[in-house]
Amino acid sequence: MSTKNGTSAKLTEPLFGTAENARMIGSGPAIWLAGDPEDLKVWMDRGAAGIVTNTVVLNQMVQKYGQITEVTKRYLDITDKPVVIEIDGHSTEELLSVGEVFTKMSDQIILKIPATTYALGAFSELKKAGIPTFCTTIFTLPKQLPLLKQE
């Protein structure tokens, strides 16, 4: 960062303060953290919106902590903010069943579900039940087309 006289200045404070302040004034992204609960603990009170997982992170954490439910408990122990858990299943019913395991753990849980045709039924049922969900990102048109054909 350069000062008015052209000298360089070290930026020691974020331009808008915390991420929470940036969101309040309408600028900046919501920052979601991913990784080891032990590593994230120190960062949770510094403006993070919450914790988000994906299959890669969860597989790594399972190697260290055991079952995914144990990893989830560790995330819940370090924050009162939302914790997004990515789930998987091969049918609407399986997604709902797996999702129920996590949503019974805490109201902080948001389910992240793969964008598939059978997931649409799960999204619909979860919405009716008032359970918050995220959808995985779709990068290719061939994956989008089947979803667009659904109501």
PDB file of C-alpha atoms in Angstrom:
ATOM      1  CA  MET A   1       0.000   0.000   0.000  1.00  0.00           C
ATOM      2  CA  SER A   2       1.380   3.384  -0.883  1.00  0.00           C
ATOM      3  CA  THR A   3       0.980   6.632   1.047  1.00  0.00           C
ATOM      4  CA  LYS A   4       0.277  10.115  -0.397  1.00  0.00           C
ATOM      5  CA  ASN A   5       3.983  10.879  -0.667  1.00  0.00           C
ATOM      6  CA  GLY A   6       4.653   7.630  -2.527  1.00  0.00           C
ATOM      7  CA  THR A   7       6.333   5.770   0.304  1.00  0.00           C
ATOM      8  CA  SER A   8       5.204   2.331   1.190  1.00  0.00           C
ATOM      9  CA  ALA A   9       3.105   1.732   4.293  1.00  0.00           C
ATOM     10  CA  LYS A  10       2.454  -1.573   5.974  1.00  0.00           C
ATOM     11  CA  LEU A  11      -1.243  -2.370   6.262  1.00  0.00           C
ATOM     12  CA  THR A  12      -1.658  -3.496   9.865  1.00  0.00           C
ATOM     13  CA  GLU A  13      -5.451  -3.281  10.141  1.00  0.00           C
ATOM     14  CA  PRO A  14      -8.047  -4.461   7.643  1.00  0.00           C
ATOM     15  CA  LEU A  15      -9.541  -1.593   5.647  1.00  0.00           C
ATOM     16  CA  PHE A  16     -13.010  -2.184   7.092  1.00  0.00           C
ATOM     17  CA  GLY A  17     -12.074  -3.762  10.409  1.00  0.00           C
ATOM     18  CA  THR A  18     -13.488  -7.241  10.827  1.00  0.00           C
ATOM     19  CA  ALA A  19     -15.212  -9.215   8.088  1.00  0.00           C
ATOM     20  CA  GLU A  20     -18.431  -8.701  10.042  1.00  0.00           C
ATOM     21  CA  ASN A  21     -18.026  -4.905   9.816  1.00  0.00           C
ATOM     22  CA  ALA A  22     -17.314  -5.147   6.089  1.00  0.00           C
ATOM     23  CA  ARG A  23     -20.532  -7.114   5.567  1.00  0.00           C
ATOM     24  CA  MET A  24     -22.501  -4.582   7.620  1.00  0.00           C
ATOM     25  CA  ILE A  25     -21.397  -1.696   5.407  1.00  0.00           C
ATOM     26  CA  GLY A  26     -22.063  -3.714   2.272  1.00  0.00           C
ATOM     27  CA  SER A  27     -18.579  -4.578   1.138  1.00  0.00           C
ATOM     28  CA  GLY A  28     -16.450  -7.636   1.347  1.00  0.00           C
ATOM     29  CA  PRO A  29     -17.287 -11.312   1.276  1.00  0.00           C
ATOM     30  CA  ALA A  30     -18.540 -13.530   4.031  1.00  0.00           C
ATOM     31  CA  ILE A  31     -15.536 -15.509   5.167  1.00  0.00           C
ATOM     32  CA  TRP A  32     -16.101 -19.188   5.882  1.00  0.00           C
ATOM     33  CA  LEU A  33     -13.258 -21.248   7.328  1.00  0.00           C
ATOM     34  CA  ALA A  34     -12.377 -24.865   6.534  1.00  0.00           C
ATOM     35  CA  GLY A  35      -9.853 -27.198   8.090  1.00  0.00           C
ATOM     36  CA  ASP A  36      -8.811 -28.765  11.356  1.00  0.00           C
ATOM     37  CA  PRO A  37     -10.935 -27.684  14.344  1.00  0.00           C
ATOM     38  CA  GLU A  38      -7.780 -27.151  16.402  1.00  0.00           C
ATOM     39  CA  ASP A  39      -6.404 -24.761  13.785  1.00  0.00           C
ATOM     40  CA  LEU A  40      -9.698 -22.903  13.324  1.00  0.00           C
ATOM     41  CA  LYS A  41     -10.419 -22.278  17.005  1.00  0.00           C
ATOM     42  CA  VAL A  42      -8.246 -19.156  17.218  1.00  0.00           C
ATOM     43  CA  TRP A  43      -9.847 -17.608  14.099  1.00  0.00           C
ATOM     44  CA  MET A  44     -13.534 -18.010  14.922  1.00  0.00           C
ATOM     45  CA  ASP A  45     -13.862 -14.743  16.854  1.00  0.00           C
ATOM     46  CA  ARG A  46     -12.164 -12.697  14.131  1.00  0.00           C
ATOM     47  CA  GLY A  47     -15.127 -12.161  11.823  1.00  0.00           C
ATOM     48  CA  ALA A  48     -15.593 -15.571  10.227  1.00  0.00           C
ATOM     49  CA  ALA A  49     -19.180 -16.297   9.196  1.00  0.00           C
ATOM     50  CA  GLY A  50     -18.791 -19.937  10.186  1.00  0.00           C
ATOM     51  CA  ILE A  51     -17.159 -23.225   9.264  1.00  0.00           C
ATOM     52  CA  VAL A  52     -17.688 -24.984   5.945  1.00  0.00           C
ATOM     53  CA  THR A  53     -16.645 -28.495   4.999  1.00  0.00           C
ATOM     54  CA  ASN A  54     -16.239 -30.492   1.835  1.00  0.00           C
ATOM     55  CA  THR A  55     -15.474 -34.136   1.211  1.00  0.00           C
ATOM     56  CA  VAL A  56     -11.706 -33.566   1.006  1.00  0.00           C
ATOM     57  CA  VAL A  57     -11.565 -31.731   4.354  1.00  0.00           C
ATOM     58  CA  LEU A  58     -13.882 -34.236   6.034  1.00  0.00           C
ATOM     59  CA  ASN A  59     -11.848 -37.207   4.792  1.00  0.00           C
ATOM     60  CA  GLN A  60      -8.670 -35.628   6.203  1.00  0.00           C
ATOM     61  CA  MET A  61     -10.324 -34.889   9.543  1.00  0.00           C
ATOM     62  CA  VAL A  62     -11.761 -38.417   9.775  1.00  0.00           C
ATOM     63  CA  GLN A  63      -8.197 -39.741   9.503  1.00  0.00           C
ATOM     64  CA  LYS A  64      -7.267 -37.635  12.533  1.00  0.00           C
ATOM     65  CA  TYR A  65     -10.418 -37.642  14.696  1.00  0.00           C
ATOM     66  CA  GLY A  66     -12.473 -40.681  13.710  1.00  0.00           C
ATOM     67  CA  GLN A  67     -16.054 -40.567  12.457  1.00  0.00           C
ATOM     68  CA  ILE A  68     -17.555 -37.517  10.756  1.00  0.00           C
ATOM     69  CA  THR A  69     -19.918 -37.043  13.697  1.00  0.00           C
ATOM     70  CA  GLU A  70     -16.887 -36.708  15.989  1.00  0.00           C
ATOM     71  CA  VAL A  71     -15.341 -34.131  13.646  1.00  0.00           C
ATOM     72  CA  THR A  72     -18.661 -32.258  13.617  1.00  0.00           C
ATOM     73  CA  LYS A  73     -18.781 -32.247  17.440  1.00  0.00           C
ATOM     74  CA  ARG A  74     -15.297 -30.724  17.480  1.00  0.00           C
ATOM     75  CA  TYR A  75     -16.428 -27.956  15.117  1.00  0.00           C
ATOM     76  CA  LEU A  76     -19.493 -27.286  17.264  1.00  0.00           C
ATOM     77  CA  ASP A  77     -17.303 -27.145  20.385  1.00  0.00           C
ATOM     78  CA  ILE A  78     -15.241 -24.234  19.028  1.00  0.00           C
ATOM     79  CA  THR A  79     -18.007 -21.941  17.753  1.00  0.00           C
ATOM     80  CA  ASP A  80     -21.596 -20.854  18.123  1.00  0.00           C
ATOM     81  CA  LYS A  81     -21.641 -19.855  14.437  1.00  0.00           C
ATOM     82  CA  PRO A  82     -23.036 -21.977  11.584  1.00  0.00           C
ATOM     83  CA  VAL A  83     -21.233 -25.189  10.680  1.00  0.00           C
ATOM     84  CA  VAL A  84     -21.797 -26.420   7.125  1.00  0.00           C
ATOM     85  CA  ILE A  85     -21.454 -30.186   6.754  1.00  0.00           C
ATOM     86  CA  GLU A  86     -21.289 -31.669   3.271  1.00  0.00           C
ATOM     87  CA  ILE A  87     -23.266 -34.886   3.060  1.00  0.00           C
ATOM     88  CA  ASP A  88     -23.645 -37.448   0.323  1.00  0.00           C
ATOM     89  CA  GLY A  89     -26.161 -40.062  -0.662  1.00  0.00           C
ATOM     90  CA  HIS A  90     -27.405 -41.872  -3.725  1.00  0.00           C
ATOM     91  CA  SER A  91     -31.098 -41.113  -3.326  1.00  0.00           C
ATOM     92  CA  THR A  92     -33.380 -38.485  -1.835  1.00  0.00           C
ATOM     93  CA  GLU A  93     -34.142 -40.810   1.070  1.00  0.00           C
ATOM     94  CA  GLU A  94     -30.476 -41.476   1.789  1.00  0.00           C
ATOM     95  CA  LEU A  95     -29.663 -37.753   1.790  1.00  0.00           C
ATOM     96  CA  LEU A  96     -32.537 -37.094   4.199  1.00  0.00           C
ATOM     97  CA  SER A  97     -31.433 -39.928   6.468  1.00  0.00           C
ATOM     98  CA  VAL A  98     -27.790 -38.827   6.555  1.00  0.00           C
ATOM     99  CA  GLY A  99     -28.813 -35.189   6.969  1.00  0.00           C
ATOM    100  CA  GLU A 100     -30.980 -36.038   9.964  1.00  0.00           C
ATOM    101  CA  VAL A 101     -27.959 -37.421  11.826  1.00  0.00           C
ATOM    102  CA  PHE A 102     -26.281 -34.017  11.631  1.00  0.00           C
ATOM    103  CA  THR A 103     -29.283 -31.720  12.059  1.00  0.00           C
ATOM    104  CA  LYS A 104     -30.155 -33.539  15.297  1.00  0.00           C
ATOM    105  CA  MET A 105     -26.710 -32.594  16.641  1.00  0.00           C
ATOM    106  CA  SER A 106     -27.298 -28.824  16.657  1.00  0.00           C
ATOM    107  CA  ASP A 107     -29.348 -25.965  15.222  1.00  0.00           C
ATOM    108  CA  GLN A 108     -26.019 -24.559  14.000  1.00  0.00           C
ATOM    109  CA  ILE A 109     -25.785 -27.226  11.292  1.00  0.00           C
ATOM    110  CA  ILE A 110     -26.339 -26.297   7.650  1.00  0.00           C
ATOM    111  CA  LEU A 111     -26.374 -29.224   5.226  1.00  0.00           C
ATOM    112  CA  LYS A 112     -24.362 -28.918   2.019  1.00  0.00           C
ATOM    113  CA  ILE A 113     -25.771 -31.256  -0.597  1.00  0.00           C
ATOM    114  CA  PRO A 114     -24.408 -32.214  -4.023  1.00  0.00           C
ATOM    115  CA  ALA A 115     -26.289 -30.676  -6.948  1.00  0.00           C
ATOM    116  CA  THR A 116     -27.926 -33.788  -8.391  1.00  0.00           C
ATOM    117  CA  THR A 117     -31.407 -34.590  -9.629  1.00  0.00           C
ATOM    118  CA  TYR A 118     -32.176 -36.774  -6.610  1.00  0.00           C
ATOM    119  CA  ALA A 119     -30.957 -33.991  -4.320  1.00  0.00           C
ATOM    120  CA  LEU A 120     -33.787 -31.738  -5.521  1.00  0.00           C
ATOM    121  CA  GLY A 121     -36.277 -33.858  -3.593  1.00  0.00           C
ATOM    122  CA  ALA A 122     -34.100 -33.604  -0.497  1.00  0.00           C
ATOM    123  CA  PHE A 123     -33.844 -29.820  -0.847  1.00  0.00           C
ATOM    124  CA  SER A 124     -37.619 -29.596  -1.076  1.00  0.00           C
ATOM    125  CA  GLU A 125     -38.214 -31.756   2.013  1.00  0.00           C
ATOM    126  CA  LEU A 126     -35.534 -29.994   4.040  1.00  0.00           C
ATOM    127  CA  LYS A 127     -36.967 -26.595   3.125  1.00  0.00           C
ATOM    128  CA  LYS A 128     -40.422 -27.711   4.317  1.00  0.00           C
ATOM    129  CA  ALA A 129     -38.826 -28.799   7.600  1.00  0.00           C
ATOM    130  CA  GLY A 130     -37.062 -25.434   7.981  1.00  0.00           C
ATOM    131  CA  ILE A 131     -33.584 -26.961   7.731  1.00  0.00           C
ATOM    132  CA  PRO A 132     -31.039 -24.654   6.067  1.00  0.00           C
ATOM    133  CA  THR A 133     -29.127 -26.054   3.107  1.00  0.00           C
ATOM    134  CA  PHE A 134     -26.330 -25.138   0.745  1.00  0.00           C
ATOM    135  CA  CYS A 135     -25.837 -26.685  -2.667  1.00  0.00           C
ATOM    136  CA  THR A 136     -22.490 -27.666  -4.138  1.00  0.00           C
ATOM    137  CA  THR A 137     -21.307 -25.611  -7.093  1.00  0.00           C
ATOM    138  CA  ILE A 138     -22.084 -26.754 -10.623  1.00  0.00           C
ATOM    139  CA  PHE A 139     -19.289 -25.950 -13.062  1.00  0.00           C
ATOM    140  CA  THR A 140     -20.379 -27.638 -16.281  1.00  0.00           C
ATOM    141  CA  LEU A 141     -23.434 -27.306 -18.500  1.00  0.00           C
ATOM    142  CA  PRO A 142     -23.987 -31.089 -18.773  1.00  0.00           C
ATOM    143  CA  LYS A 143     -24.434 -31.230 -14.985  1.00  0.00           C
ATOM    144  CA  GLN A 144     -26.797 -28.240 -15.025  1.00  0.00           C
ATOM    145  CA  LEU A 145     -29.170 -29.479 -17.726  1.00  0.00           C
ATOM    146  CA  PRO A 146     -30.821 -32.308 -15.752  1.00  0.00           C
ATOM    147  CA  LEU A 147     -31.415 -29.928 -12.853  1.00  0.00           C
ATOM    148  CA  LEU A 148     -32.961 -27.303 -15.115  1.00  0.00           C
ATOM    149  CA  LYS A 149     -35.490 -29.846 -16.384  1.00  0.00           C
ATOM    150  CA  GLN A 150     -36.768 -30.455 -12.838  1.00  0.00           C
ATOM    151  CA  GLU A 151     -39.479 -28.339 -11.261  1.00  0.00           C
TER     152      GLU A 151
END
